[in-house]
Structures are given as C-alpha cells and as structure tokens.
Short mmCIF file of C-alpha atoms in Angstrom, two decimals:
data_model
loop_
_atom_site.label_atom_id
_atom_site.label_comp_id
_atom_site.label_asym_id
_atom_site.label_seq_id
_atom_site.Cartn_x
_atom_site.Cartn_y
_atom_site.Cartn_z
CA MET A 14 0.09 -0.45 -0.12
CA ARG A 15 1.32 3.17 -1.12
CA ARG A 16 2.27 5.64 2.32
CA TYR A 17 -0.13 8.93 3.00
CA PHE A 18 0.09 11.48 5.06
CA ASN A 19 -2.86 10.95 7.82
CA THR A 20 -4.35 13.69 10.02
CA GLU A 21 -7.19 10.79 11.36
CA GLY A 22 -5.84 9.27 14.55
CA TRP A 23 -2.63 7.93 15.25
CA CYS A 24 0.43 7.68 12.68
CA ARG A 25 2.14 3.96 11.44
CA PRO A 26 5.49 4.27 9.64
CA ASP A 27 4.44 1.51 7.67
CA ARG A 28 1.38 3.24 6.49
CA HIS A 29 2.41 6.96 6.73
CA TYR A 30 4.20 9.07 6.17
CA MET A 31 5.66 11.15 9.54
CA VAL A 32 8.59 12.25 11.15
CA ARG A 33 10.34 9.64 12.86
CA LEU A 34 10.21 9.14 16.68
CA ASP A 35 13.59 7.43 17.25
CA GLU A 36 15.40 10.13 19.60
CA ARG A 37 12.47 11.29 21.45
CA LEU A 38 11.44 8.23 22.12
CA ASP A 39 15.14 6.72 23.52
CA LYS A 40 15.22 10.30 25.61
CA VAL A 41 11.81 9.08 27.02
CA LYS A 42 13.06 5.49 28.08
CA ARG A 43 16.30 7.07 29.19
CA LEU A 44 15.17 9.89 30.74
CA TYR A 45 11.98 8.77 32.27
CA VAL A 46 10.94 5.41 32.01
CA ASP A 47 14.00 3.76 33.19
CA ARG A 48 14.64 6.33 35.93
CA GLU A 49 10.84 4.72 37.32
CA LYS A 50 9.22 8.37 36.61
CA TYR A 51 5.84 9.17 36.74
CA PHE A 52 4.82 11.80 34.45
CA VAL A 53 2.40 13.61 32.45
CA ILE A 54 2.69 14.02 28.20
CA ASN A 55 0.41 17.56 28.33
CA ARG A 56 -0.29 18.95 25.13
CA GLY A 57 -2.67 20.31 23.06
CA ARG A 58 -4.92 18.53 20.86
CA GLN A 59 -4.00 16.44 17.67
CA TYR A 60 -0.16 16.55 18.73
CA GLY A 61 1.26 13.48 18.66
CA LYS A 62 0.61 12.00 22.17
CA THR A 63 -1.33 9.39 20.86
CA THR A 64 0.88 8.70 18.62
CA THR A 65 4.30 8.85 20.86
CA LEU A 66 2.46 6.51 23.29
CA LYS A 67 1.82 4.09 20.70
CA ALA A 68 5.15 3.79 19.51
CA LEU A 69 6.47 4.23 23.00
CA ALA A 70 4.63 1.14 23.94
CA GLU A 71 6.49 -0.96 20.82
CA TYR A 72 9.91 0.59 21.68
CA LEU A 73 9.54 -0.55 25.51
CA LYS A 74 8.22 -4.44 25.03
CA ASP A 75 11.78 -5.73 25.26
CA ASP A 76 12.16 -4.62 28.79
CA TYR A 77 9.18 -3.79 30.30
CA THR A 78 5.65 -4.83 30.22
CA VAL A 79 3.52 -2.51 28.69
CA ILE A 80 0.17 -1.82 30.34
CA ALA A 81 -1.56 0.50 27.77
CA MET A 82 -4.54 1.87 28.60
CA ASP A 83 -7.68 4.42 26.52
CA PHE A 84 -10.26 6.06 29.23
CA GLN A 85 -11.99 7.09 26.12
CA ARG A 86 -12.33 3.18 25.91
CA ILE A 87 -14.20 4.02 29.21
CA SER A 88 -17.40 5.29 29.10
CA SER A 89 -18.72 8.55 31.13
CA ALA A 90 -20.82 5.76 33.12
CA GLY A 91 -18.03 3.71 34.27
CA PHE A 92 -16.83 6.62 36.29
CA ALA A 93 -20.14 7.24 38.41
CA ASP A 94 -18.67 5.40 41.39
CA GLU A 95 -16.08 3.09 42.90
CA LYS A 96 -17.55 -0.19 42.27
CA VAL A 97 -17.89 0.64 38.87
CA PHE A 98 -15.11 2.71 37.75
CA VAL A 99 -13.04 -0.96 38.98
CA ILE A 100 -15.45 -2.99 37.62
CA SER A 101 -15.13 -1.37 34.52
CA PHE A 102 -11.32 -0.90 35.05
CA VAL A 103 -10.60 -4.89 35.18
CA GLU A 104 -12.89 -5.54 32.34
CA TYR A 105 -11.13 -3.04 30.01
CA LEU A 106 -7.65 -4.73 31.38
CA GLU A 107 -9.43 -8.18 30.90
CA LYS A 108 -10.05 -7.07 27.33
CA ILE A 109 -6.70 -6.07 26.87
CA HIS A 110 -4.82 -9.17 28.14
CA SER A 111 -6.89 -11.52 26.45
CA GLY A 112 -5.78 -9.83 23.08
CA GLN A 113 -1.87 -9.62 24.06
CA LYS A 114 0.15 -12.88 23.99
CA ILE A 115 3.20 -11.20 25.38
CA LEU A 116 1.15 -9.19 28.53
CA ARG A 117 -0.20 -13.33 29.36
CA GLU A 118 3.48 -14.34 29.02
CA ASN A 119 4.56 -11.75 31.21
CA ILE A 120 1.89 -11.57 34.28
CA SER A 121 1.28 -14.05 36.52
CA ALA A 122 -2.17 -16.58 35.61
CA GLU A 123 -2.73 -16.78 39.57
CA ALA A 124 -2.34 -12.76 40.04
CA PHE A 125 -4.45 -11.57 37.12
CA GLN A 126 -7.19 -14.37 38.34
CA GLU A 127 -7.06 -12.47 41.29
CA LEU A 128 -7.69 -8.97 39.95
CA VAL A 129 -10.97 -10.54 37.51
CA SER A 130 -12.50 -12.24 40.66
CA LEU A 131 -12.81 -8.65 41.92
CA LYS A 132 -15.89 -8.70 39.61
CA GLU A 133 -17.47 -11.02 42.06
CA LYS A 134 -17.50 -9.81 45.07
CA GLU A 135 -19.54 -7.51 47.52
CA ARG A 136 -17.55 -5.55 48.30
CA VAL A 137 -15.60 -3.83 45.31
CA SER A 138 -13.56 -0.47 45.69
CA LEU A 139 -10.05 1.26 44.95
CA ASP A 140 -7.94 -0.04 47.45
CA LYS A 141 -9.49 -3.85 46.87
CA LEU A 142 -8.09 -2.67 43.30
CA PHE A 143 -4.51 -1.34 44.14
CA TYR A 144 -4.00 -4.70 46.29
CA ALA A 145 -4.26 -6.70 42.86
CA LEU A 146 -2.38 -4.62 40.80
CA SER A 147 0.33 -4.83 43.72
CA GLU A 148 0.32 -8.13 43.40
CA ILE A 149 0.36 -8.07 39.62
CA CYS A 150 3.08 -5.55 39.45
CA GLY A 151 5.27 -7.59 42.20
CA THR A 152 4.83 -11.19 40.20
CA ALA A 153 5.46 -9.87 36.68
CA LYS A 154 8.45 -11.09 34.85
CA LYS A 155 9.58 -7.44 33.40
CA PRO A 156 9.05 -4.08 35.64
CA VAL A 157 5.49 -3.25 34.45
CA VAL A 158 4.81 0.29 33.01
CA LEU A 159 1.16 1.85 32.96
CA MET A 160 0.24 4.41 30.03
CA VAL A 161 -3.41 5.84 29.78
CA ASP A 162 -3.97 7.58 27.23
CA GLU A 163 -6.59 10.14 26.98
CA VAL A 164 -7.25 10.77 30.83
CA ASP A 165 -9.09 13.83 29.85
CA ASN A 166 -12.20 11.76 29.43
CA ALA A 167 -11.88 10.34 33.52
CA SER A 168 -10.75 13.99 34.95
CA ASN A 169 -14.38 15.57 35.46
CA ASN A 170 -15.14 13.00 38.07
CA GLN A 171 -13.81 12.50 41.39
CA VAL A 172 -13.54 8.76 41.31
CA PHE A 173 -10.07 9.47 38.71
CA ILE A 174 -9.10 11.88 41.62
CA ASP A 175 -9.19 9.02 43.85
CA PHE A 176 -7.15 6.96 41.06
CA LEU A 177 -4.39 9.52 41.04
CA ALA A 178 -4.36 9.59 45.36
CA GLN A 179 -4.10 5.76 44.82
CA LEU A 180 -1.13 5.49 42.39
CA ARG A 181 1.10 8.28 44.44
CA GLY A 182 0.09 6.44 47.52
CA TYR A 183 1.43 3.35 46.46
CA TYR A 184 4.63 5.45 44.36
CA LEU A 185 5.54 6.76 47.78
CA ASP A 186 5.63 3.97 49.66
CA ARG A 187 7.45 1.56 46.73
CA GLU A 188 10.33 0.31 48.80
CA ASN A 189 7.83 -1.23 50.89
CA VAL A 190 5.26 -2.71 48.54
CA ALA A 191 5.37 -3.72 44.60
CA THR A 192 3.45 -0.58 42.46
CA PHE A 193 3.86 -0.16 39.04
CA HIS A 194 7.72 0.69 37.70
CA SER A 195 6.29 3.84 35.74
CA VAL A 196 3.16 5.73 34.78
CA ILE A 197 2.70 7.67 32.04
CA LEU A 198 -0.60 9.60 31.58
CA ALA A 199 -1.23 11.32 28.20
CA GLY A 200 -3.84 14.43 28.05
CA VAL A 201 -4.67 17.99 26.95
CA TYR A 202 -5.22 18.85 30.74
CA ASP A 203 -2.49 19.20 33.10
CA ILE A 204 -3.65 16.98 36.28
CA LYS A 205 -2.47 20.46 38.51
CA ASN A 206 -5.26 21.59 36.38
CA LEU A 207 -7.44 18.59 37.11
CA LYS A 208 -9.54 19.99 40.01
CA LEU A 209 -10.21 23.25 37.67
CA LYS A 210 -12.25 20.82 35.67
CA ILE A 211 -14.18 19.51 38.33
CA ARG A 212 -15.05 22.72 40.29
CA PRO A 213 -13.40 26.05 38.27
CA ASP A 214 -14.35 28.51 41.00
CA SER A 215 -12.97 27.09 43.73
CA GLU A 216 -9.51 28.38 45.83
CA HIS A 217 -8.10 24.93 45.56
CA GLN A 218 -8.64 24.61 41.55
CA TYR A 219 -4.61 23.57 41.49
CA ASN A 220 -4.53 21.36 44.63
CA SER A 221 -3.32 17.72 42.83
CA PRO A 222 -2.57 14.10 44.23
CA TRP A 223 -0.34 13.93 41.25
CA ASN A 224 2.63 16.23 42.79
CA ILE A 225 5.05 13.38 42.52
CA ALA A 226 5.00 13.53 38.38
CA ALA A 227 8.40 14.17 36.80
CA ASP A 228 8.47 17.86 34.66
CA PHE A 229 8.51 15.87 30.94
CA ASP A 230 10.24 18.07 29.23
CA ILE A 231 10.11 16.62 25.51
CA VAL A 232 10.03 18.59 22.84
CA MET A 233 7.00 16.96 20.96
CA SER A 234 6.52 19.50 18.16
CA PHE A 235 8.80 19.27 14.85
CA SER A 236 11.66 20.91 13.72
CA ALA A 237 12.62 21.81 10.31
CA GLY A 238 15.32 19.14 10.16
CA GLN A 239 12.51 16.41 10.97
CA ILE A 240 9.85 17.80 8.59
CA ARG A 241 12.82 17.66 5.88
CA GLU A 242 13.64 14.15 6.87
CA MET A 243 10.23 13.31 5.87
CA LEU A 244 9.77 15.49 2.66
CA GLU A 245 12.99 13.26 1.81
CA GLU A 246 11.24 9.34 2.38
CA TYR A 247 8.40 10.91 0.48
CA GLU A 248 10.27 12.87 -2.56
CA SER A 249 11.98 9.51 -3.40
CA ASP A 250 9.18 7.85 -3.43
CA ASN A 251 7.34 10.32 -5.33
CA LEU A 252 9.50 12.68 -7.47
CA THR A 253 7.87 15.70 -7.65
CA GLY A 254 11.36 17.40 -8.20
CA MET A 255 10.57 19.74 -5.24
CA ASP A 256 12.61 21.54 -3.40
CA VAL A 257 12.96 19.72 -0.12
CA GLU A 258 14.91 22.18 1.75
CA THR A 259 12.84 25.20 0.97
CA VAL A 260 9.64 23.63 1.12
CA ALA A 261 9.76 22.41 5.06
CA GLU A 262 11.29 25.41 6.11
CA GLU A 263 8.51 26.90 4.58
CA ILE A 264 5.43 24.46 6.27
CA TYR A 265 7.57 24.80 9.12
CA GLN A 266 7.07 28.61 9.32
CA TYR A 267 3.53 28.13 8.82
CA THR A 268 3.04 25.47 11.53
CA SER A 269 6.15 25.98 14.09
CA GLY A 270 6.23 22.33 14.26
CA TYR A 271 2.69 21.72 15.43
CA PRO A 272 2.37 17.51 14.38
CA TYR A 273 -1.45 17.78 13.22
CA LEU A 274 -0.74 21.19 11.57
CA VAL A 275 2.66 19.75 9.47
CA SER A 276 0.59 16.55 8.70
CA ALA A 277 -2.26 18.38 7.17
CA VAL A 278 -0.32 20.77 4.89
CA CYS A 279 1.31 18.00 3.59
CA LYS A 280 -1.94 15.87 2.51
CA ILE A 281 -3.26 19.24 0.77
CA LEU A 282 -0.06 19.04 -1.55
CA ASP A 283 -0.37 15.17 -2.08
CA GLU A 284 -4.11 14.71 -2.42
CA LYS A 285 -6.48 18.44 -2.99
CA LEU A 286 -3.93 20.48 -4.88
CA PRO A 287 -3.27 18.20 -7.70
CA GLU A 288 -6.86 18.25 -8.80
CA TYR A 289 -6.19 22.27 -9.35
CA GLU A 290 -5.70 24.15 -12.51
CA ALA A 291 -3.44 26.33 -11.50
CA PHE A 292 -0.89 23.65 -9.69
CA GLU A 293 -0.93 20.44 -12.82
CA GLU A 294 3.17 19.91 -12.76
CA LYS A 295 3.79 18.17 -8.79
CA LYS A 296 6.94 20.46 -8.60
CA SER A 297 4.75 23.67 -8.85
CA ILE A 298 2.35 21.83 -5.83
CA TRP A 299 5.23 21.48 -3.32
CA SER A 300 6.39 24.84 -3.67
CA ARG A 301 5.42 28.17 -1.24
CA GLU A 302 2.80 29.21 -3.47
CA GLY A 303 0.92 25.40 -2.87
CA ILE A 304 1.44 25.44 0.59
CA ALA A 305 -0.19 28.96 0.74
CA GLU A 306 -2.83 27.45 -1.10
CA ALA A 307 -3.03 24.56 1.66
CA VAL A 308 -3.28 26.90 4.49
CA ARG A 309 -6.05 28.80 3.09
CA ILE A 310 -7.85 25.76 2.59
CA ILE A 311 -7.16 24.29 6.26
CA LEU A 312 -8.51 28.50 7.13
CA ASN A 313 -11.81 27.83 5.19
CA GLU A 314 -12.28 23.73 7.00
CA LYS A 315 -14.27 23.62 9.28
CA LEU A 316 -11.92 21.44 11.98
CA SER A 317 -12.25 19.99 15.09
CA LEU A 318 -8.94 21.52 16.22
CA PHE A 319 -9.99 25.25 15.31
CA GLU A 320 -13.58 24.40 16.89
CA SER A 321 -11.78 23.24 20.10
CA LEU A 322 -9.70 26.61 20.25
CA THR A 323 -13.34 28.83 19.87
CA ARG A 324 -14.64 27.12 22.31
CA GLN A 325 -12.20 27.55 25.30
CA LEU A 326 -11.53 31.47 24.19
CA ASP A 327 -15.74 31.21 24.83
CA ILE A 328 -14.81 29.79 28.31
CA TYR A 329 -11.69 31.08 29.14
CA LYS A 330 -12.19 35.33 28.69
CA ASP A 331 -9.02 36.13 30.14
CA LEU A 332 -7.48 34.09 28.02
CA ARG A 333 -9.45 35.39 24.88
CA ALA A 334 -8.48 39.37 26.29
CA LEU A 335 -4.21 38.06 26.48
CA ILE A 336 -4.89 36.96 22.76
CA GLU A 337 -6.82 40.05 21.09
CA GLU A 338 -3.55 42.75 23.45
CA ILE A 339 -0.87 40.24 21.54
CA LEU A 340 -2.66 40.51 17.76
CA TYR A 341 -4.77 43.44 17.93
CA GLN A 342 -2.64 45.84 19.83
CA GLY A 343 1.14 44.27 19.55
CA LYS A 344 1.92 44.03 23.37
CA LYS A 345 5.09 42.30 24.16
CA ILE A 346 3.64 40.53 27.63
CA PRO A 347 6.52 39.02 29.75
CA PHE A 348 6.36 35.04 29.99
CA ASN A 349 5.29 33.58 33.59
CA PRO A 350 3.00 31.02 33.77
CA TYR A 351 1.94 31.35 36.63
CA VAL A 352 -0.64 33.40 35.07
CA LYS A 353 -3.72 31.66 35.10
CA SER A 354 -4.53 32.92 31.23
CA VAL A 355 -0.92 32.71 30.09
CA ASN A 356 -0.56 29.15 32.13
CA LEU A 357 -4.31 28.55 29.74
CA GLY A 358 -2.89 29.17 26.66
CA LEU A 359 -0.01 27.14 26.93
CA MET A 360 -1.56 24.21 28.08
CA PHE A 361 -3.98 24.04 25.28
CA GLY A 362 -0.98 24.92 23.24
CA TYR A 363 -2.47 27.99 21.52
CA LEU A 364 0.35 30.00 23.25
CA LYS A 365 4.12 29.82 23.64
CA GLU A 366 7.15 31.75 25.02
CA ASN A 367 9.76 33.07 22.55
CA ASP A 368 12.59 35.41 23.61
CA GLY A 369 10.96 35.81 27.76
CA ARG A 370 7.24 36.85 26.13
CA ILE A 371 4.06 35.33 25.03
CA VAL A 372 3.56 35.00 21.43
CA VAL A 373 0.79 32.97 19.21
CA ALA A 374 2.24 29.19 19.32
CA ASN A 375 1.97 29.28 14.75
CA ARG A 376 1.25 31.86 12.26
CA ILE A 377 -1.67 29.13 11.58
CA PHE A 378 -3.60 29.85 14.95
CA GLU A 379 -2.76 33.37 14.60
CA MET A 380 -4.57 33.33 10.84
CA SER A 381 -7.37 31.54 12.57
CA LEU A 382 -8.01 33.59 15.61
CA MET A 383 -7.28 36.36 13.61
CA ASN A 384 -10.31 35.20 11.15
CA MET A 385 -12.07 34.71 14.22
CA LEU A 386 -12.03 37.98 15.89
CA ILE A 387 -12.15 40.18 12.80
CA THR A 388 -15.44 37.72 11.62
CA GLU A 389 -17.30 38.46 15.12
CA GLU A 390 -16.21 41.90 15.34
CA SER A 391 -17.21 42.69 11.49
CA LEU A 392 -20.96 42.45 12.52
CA LYS A 393 -20.75 45.30 14.12
CA SER A 394 -17.64 47.27 12.13
CA ASP A 395 -18.04 50.22 10.14
CA ALA A 396 -14.38 49.35 8.93
CA PHE A 397 -15.26 45.83 7.83
CA ARG A 398 -18.55 47.41 5.71
CA CYS A 399 -16.47 50.14 4.18
CA GLY A 400 -13.92 47.23 3.39
CA GLU A 401 -17.00 45.47 1.52
CA ARG A 402 -18.60 48.76 -0.05
CA ASP A 403 -14.79 49.44 -1.23
CA LYS A 404 -13.71 46.22 -2.37
CA ASN A 405 -14.85 45.68 -6.16
CA GLN A 406 -12.03 48.75 -6.95
CA PHE A 407 -9.27 46.98 -5.28
CA ILE A 408 -8.98 44.00 -7.59
CA ALA A 409 -8.15 44.23 -11.57
CA ASP A 410 -6.98 41.34 -13.59
CA GLY A 411 -6.83 38.83 -10.99
CA ARG A 412 -4.27 40.98 -8.90
CA LEU A 413 -4.53 43.50 -5.84
CA ASN A 414 -4.05 46.97 -6.05
CA MET A 415 -2.65 48.02 -2.78
CA GLU A 416 -1.62 51.19 -3.34
CA ARG A 417 -5.21 51.72 -3.70
CA VAL A 418 -6.20 49.67 -0.58
CA LEU A 419 -4.19 52.50 1.42
CA GLU A 420 -5.13 55.39 -0.18
CA LYS A 421 -8.99 54.72 0.23
CA PHE A 422 -8.26 53.69 3.99
CA VAL A 423 -6.21 57.05 4.93
CA GLU A 424 -9.81 58.42 3.22
CA TYR A 425 -12.44 56.29 5.11
CA PHE A 426 -10.11 56.86 8.70
CA HIS A 427 -9.41 60.12 8.21
CA ASP A 428 -13.37 60.74 8.11
CA VAL A 429 -13.91 58.56 10.61
CA TYR A 430 -11.70 58.36 13.21
CA GLY A 431 -9.25 61.74 12.47
CA GLU A 432 -9.82 63.39 15.85
CA ASN A 433 -9.79 60.41 18.14
CA GLY A 434 -7.06 60.45 20.58
CA GLU A 435 -3.51 58.59 21.08
CA ARG A 436 -4.68 56.48 23.01
CA PHE A 437 -7.59 55.36 20.57
CA VAL A 438 -5.41 54.99 18.02
CA GLU A 439 -3.07 52.84 19.75
CA SER A 440 -5.66 50.27 20.83
CA TYR A 441 -7.19 50.40 17.64
CA GLY A 442 -5.81 51.49 14.51
CA ARG A 443 -4.29 48.18 13.52
CA LYS A 444 -8.03 46.66 13.70
CA PHE A 445 -9.61 49.00 11.61
CA PHE A 446 -7.33 48.48 9.44
CA LEU A 447 -7.66 44.41 9.53
CA LEU A 448 -10.93 44.73 9.14
CA TYR A 449 -11.31 47.02 6.09
CA LEU A 450 -8.57 44.40 4.06
CA LYS A 451 -10.77 41.46 5.51
CA PRO A 452 -13.59 41.66 3.31
CA ILE A 453 -11.70 42.75 0.03
CA ILE A 454 -9.20 39.15 0.11
CA ASN A 455 -11.48 37.23 1.57
CA GLY A 456 -12.36 33.88 0.70
CA THR A 457 -9.01 34.50 -2.33
CA GLY A 458 -5.95 35.93 -0.35
CA ASN A 459 -5.23 35.06 3.48
CA TYR A 460 -3.08 37.55 5.72
CA TYR A 461 -0.88 36.79 8.66
CA LEU A 462 1.19 39.23 11.56
CA GLU A 463 4.66 38.51 11.61
CA ALA A 464 5.34 38.06 14.90
CA GLN A 465 9.48 38.80 14.59
CA THR A 466 8.79 42.81 13.80
CA ARG A 467 5.34 42.59 16.17
CA ASP A 468 5.70 45.08 19.18
CA ALA A 469 3.72 48.59 20.86
CA GLY A 470 5.00 50.34 17.94
CA ARG A 471 5.27 48.73 14.83
CA THR A 472 3.49 45.06 13.27
CA ASP A 473 4.12 43.60 9.90
CA VAL A 474 1.40 42.25 8.11
CA ILE A 475 2.02 39.55 5.32
CA VAL A 476 -0.48 39.61 2.48
CA ASP A 477 -1.04 36.44 0.29
CA TYR A 478 -3.24 37.18 -2.69
CA LEU A 479 -3.37 34.36 -5.70
CA GLY A 480 0.81 33.95 -5.09
CA GLU A 481 1.46 37.30 -4.91
CA GLN A 482 3.07 38.73 -1.59
CA PHE A 483 2.21 42.35 0.05
CA VAL A 484 4.46 43.47 2.96
CA VAL A 485 2.73 46.15 4.95
CA GLU A 486 4.17 47.67 7.88
CA MET A 487 1.69 49.69 10.39
CA LYS A 488 3.13 51.76 13.02
CA ILE A 489 2.24 54.41 15.48
CA TRP A 490 4.69 57.65 14.64
CA ARG A 491 7.27 58.17 17.13
CA GLY A 492 9.11 61.33 15.43
CA ASN A 493 10.83 61.43 11.61
CA GLU A 494 13.81 59.79 13.32
CA TYR A 495 11.93 56.84 14.31
CA ASN A 496 9.89 56.72 10.78
CA GLU A 497 13.03 56.67 8.55
CA ARG A 498 14.48 53.84 10.82
CA GLY A 499 11.17 51.68 9.66
CA GLU A 500 11.37 52.50 6.55
CA ARG A 501 15.04 51.06 6.19
CA GLN A 502 13.71 48.40 8.31
CA LEU A 503 11.14 47.12 5.89
CA SER A 504 13.21 47.66 2.70
CA GLU A 505 15.63 45.38 4.73
CA TYR A 506 12.67 43.23 5.47
CA LEU A 507 11.73 43.13 1.97
CA ASP A 508 14.45 41.36 1.28
CA TYR A 509 13.38 37.90 2.56
CA TYR A 510 10.18 38.00 0.70
CA HIS A 511 12.30 38.74 -2.92
CA LEU A 512 9.87 41.60 -2.62
CA LYS A 513 10.64 45.37 -4.22
CA LYS A 514 7.82 47.20 -3.33
CA GLY A 515 6.52 47.38 0.07
CA TYR A 516 3.44 48.99 1.80
CA MET A 517 3.92 51.50 4.84
CA LEU A 518 0.54 52.85 7.11
CA SER A 519 1.77 55.30 10.05
CA PHE A 520 -0.59 56.33 12.56
CA SER A 521 0.13 60.25 13.39
CA PHE A 522 -0.43 61.96 16.07
CA ASN A 523 1.48 64.90 15.36
CA LYS A 524 -1.27 67.97 14.62
CA LYS A 525 0.93 68.89 11.31
CA LYS A 526 0.92 65.58 9.72
CA GLU A 527 0.26 65.33 6.26
CA VAL A 528 -2.89 62.93 5.64
CA GLY A 529 -2.08 61.04 2.44
CA VAL A 530 -0.43 58.59 0.12
CA ARG A 531 3.50 59.23 -1.01
CA THR A 532 6.60 56.98 -2.51
CA ILE A 533 9.53 56.69 -1.58
CA GLN A 534 12.76 55.40 -2.84
CA MET A 535 15.58 53.38 -1.09
CA GLY A 536 17.83 51.96 -3.05
CA ASP A 537 16.37 49.08 -5.37
CA LYS A 538 13.00 49.24 -3.12
CA GLN A 539 10.23 51.40 -3.91
CA ILE A 540 7.87 51.76 -0.32
CA ILE A 541 4.27 53.24 -0.81
CA GLU A 542 3.95 55.24 2.35
CA ALA A 543 0.29 56.01 4.08
CA VAL A 544 -0.12 58.36 6.65
CA VAL A 545 -3.35 58.87 8.87
#
C-alpha cells in the first residue's frame, strides 16, 4: 500500500509519512521510564500524544511489561463511583490481556485471576483494585509500565482523582510494596488543573494528588530538519522535483512544527492540489505558492482543532483578552506560567514562550484567531462594511492593488476617526485596518501578522493574494527619526520575501501631519507610505 499523510488518529511508519520518533522515544525511555518516573504527556489537541504512546509501548516491550490503556474506552458511566469504575477498569484490562500474548506471558496467571475476581466480590473499591495491581506488579517477569491515554475523558470525575491518589500513595511507598515501575498519563489538561475542570471557581482548583510527577520536557513539535527528513522519504517515492529544504522550512514557518498542522498541509499538497488547474505540475504544488493555498484551504475548513480553540476562548475570557492584546495591540507580554490566562494558553497549545514573552504558538493558529476575531467584529464594524463596499475597485486582472487599498483606508479613517486621541488609535488603529482589509481579500487571500517584527510600535502584515505577497508595516508615529528607521527596516525585510515594493501605514498624532499616500525610494526598493 502506498504510504500517505495521515490526519485521522495515530500514525504508523509502515502506512504513513511521518517524522521519525526514534530519538524522542530513546529520550523518554532513558530520562523517564528507566528512572522510574511518573509523568504526564500534556500537550494540545492533535499534538501526537497517542502516536507517541503507541510507538513508546512498542519501543519498551523488550525491557518492560507495558499495560497501555485509553480512558476513552471507558464510558462516562464507568466513572460514576468506585465500584463501577473498578469493574469497568478490570473488564478493560481483561480485554487487553486476552488480545496480547506478550502480556499473558509476562503477567502471572494467578495474580491476574485475582484481579478479575474483584468483579464478583460484594465489596469493590479502589484499595482492593490496587492490592490486586500490586500483586501483578510484584510477580511480573518484567517491570510493569502503565500508560493511560486520554485522561481528560476521566478528569471531570472525583473517582479519577481518587485513582491518582492511590497511584501516588503506592509510588511514595514503593520501597516496601510492589507497584508500577513507571506511570505515563497523556491528555490536554495538565493534571494539576484537574480540579479546575471539576470546580472551576474553587480556591483549591490547583490542588492535585499528582505532585509526585516529573516534569515532561521532551519537545514534541517537529523541527524544520525533521520535516525535511519526512519529505525526503516522500520525494524518494514520488519524484516531484521539489526543493525539499525550502518546502520544509516554509511548512515550518506556518506551523512551528505542530504535528497535526504539518500533516494537514502535506496531505492537501499530496491529495487535493493535484486536482487544481493552477497546480498541474508536481513541482508547482510543493512550493511556497502551493503551501499558501494549502493553508488557505485549512483555514476555510471546519476542523475540530479550530472548533476546540474557539470553544476554549468562549469559556476562558481572560485568555481571549490576552490573545486580543497580542494580536491587535502588539503588546509584549512577559512570559509567566503562573498567570492563569498564560498557563491556560500554554496548556492548550495556543501560546508559547519566545525570547521571554508570550506569543501565539504558530502562524496558522494566529491566522485562524484573526479570522475568528475579525469575523465577530465585522458584525458591528463600520470599517468592515466600508471595505465590503469598496472592495470591487481594488482587484484588476486578478491582482490586488494594495496602494489603492491604502489610499481609500486613509480617506475612511481620517473622516471617521481622525479626531480621536492617541490612546484610541494605539488600541484600535491596526484593528480597523485589518477589518477594512478582510472583506477585500476574503475567500481568495489571507493575511497574517509577522511575529518577529510585532511590538507596541510596529506590526508587519503579510498578505497573500493569488500567489502574490504584500508586506504592509503598520506603526505608530514616534517622530521622523523613528519613521526613517522603520523605512530602512521595511526595506531590509523586503529582501527576505524577495520583493521590490513594500507598504507602510503610519498612525500619526502630529498636529501638522500630512495625511495621504506618498512614494519613497530606498535603494532598489519602493515604499508606499500612507499616513493617517
């Protein structure tokens, strides 16, 4: 069977093109499992947790007895109380045991039968379950490692907190009583936040019986080099003629190595774009233009990953406010994982730390968030309605006239908001330009904010429209010297995109400012500067 890029469920190297996990698995074994650590693989949704656990179970089987469970297999009713949970747990282990010869060979039949007999006893409780599990661990031929995937499925239930407490108790007393050599839990929610799910308003929401867990520091995102190695395998099979290194770097720039997004982009390039007339040649598909089109398709699809993102922002208003400040106002927010909104953004995988400050985790998330926020704002935005009204005059022969966009925005902004104060413009000026621009490129183009240049004074917007890129620097006027430095920076930044023309939108509070659009020549670069 021909291998393919997989976005549904866990990945297998014999069936799917995927980043090789050998180095990661070796680190997990050496640094955690061999050292008898209990830990949590806590990452955002579709971050490769299940794929990692499946591969790790296979990697460990020569040295350990691995019991791999998935709490999605136990229904919500199975967590109703201790007795129901214990019976559900035992029945699940029975099924695993019957299907795995290696497990039957390593576990004492007598000890396992004692576990199964719990189902028939009148008094069934967690302590009885752990007595039986301790006997299994003490008599097994190899040290027993317990893996539990999708612990979020259980984490709304008090019985799961009690289950963790039992694991903790046995861990602390393991010099005297047999227990699991290592325990690995996997889920989105950090175990210390389980109380937050059960009672979100409680002052005790961060209390957890899982304070014996080691911090899991293994990087699970993909590097550009790892993406390149995966694409080299694909190229060897398919002979597209792509520049593998350039394509890998471009995919990384959009995804920051978020596993699902990497696979999603590659899947569209492999399966969808060959049907598009604009991408008849394989080499043209695996290019910057092809990747930009794949991203546009992803952003227009209804993905569970983005639905989850939207849902969490509706629940956690402080997290939403934090993201709006980062995107709209260019605020540099110091990294501090003890701030609740920051911690939530890190836990869900929407934010990350970069040079000591908090940023959106990747460009695709940022574009999705911007689309969501702009769409919500558009319902009550005059700027969006004006962009919608004016949009037909900006496209000619399939090309976007960005200079004309700036001219009309200057007219609109000066007429409507020209008398507002400095704080108003700093907070909302860039938002209004993005609202104005959105209906003009909607459905055909996309834009994103360049994280490397974003701060309270300057933000670069990169616009992709039918394969053509436009760099628009939006900045707050800080005087002539600052403005000239910004022009030089923009000129240098255009080199990265191999462009000869750039655009600058300056929000100025100078009473003597000249509102309008002018052209500046910077060496071989032309800069169209608009001042409002």
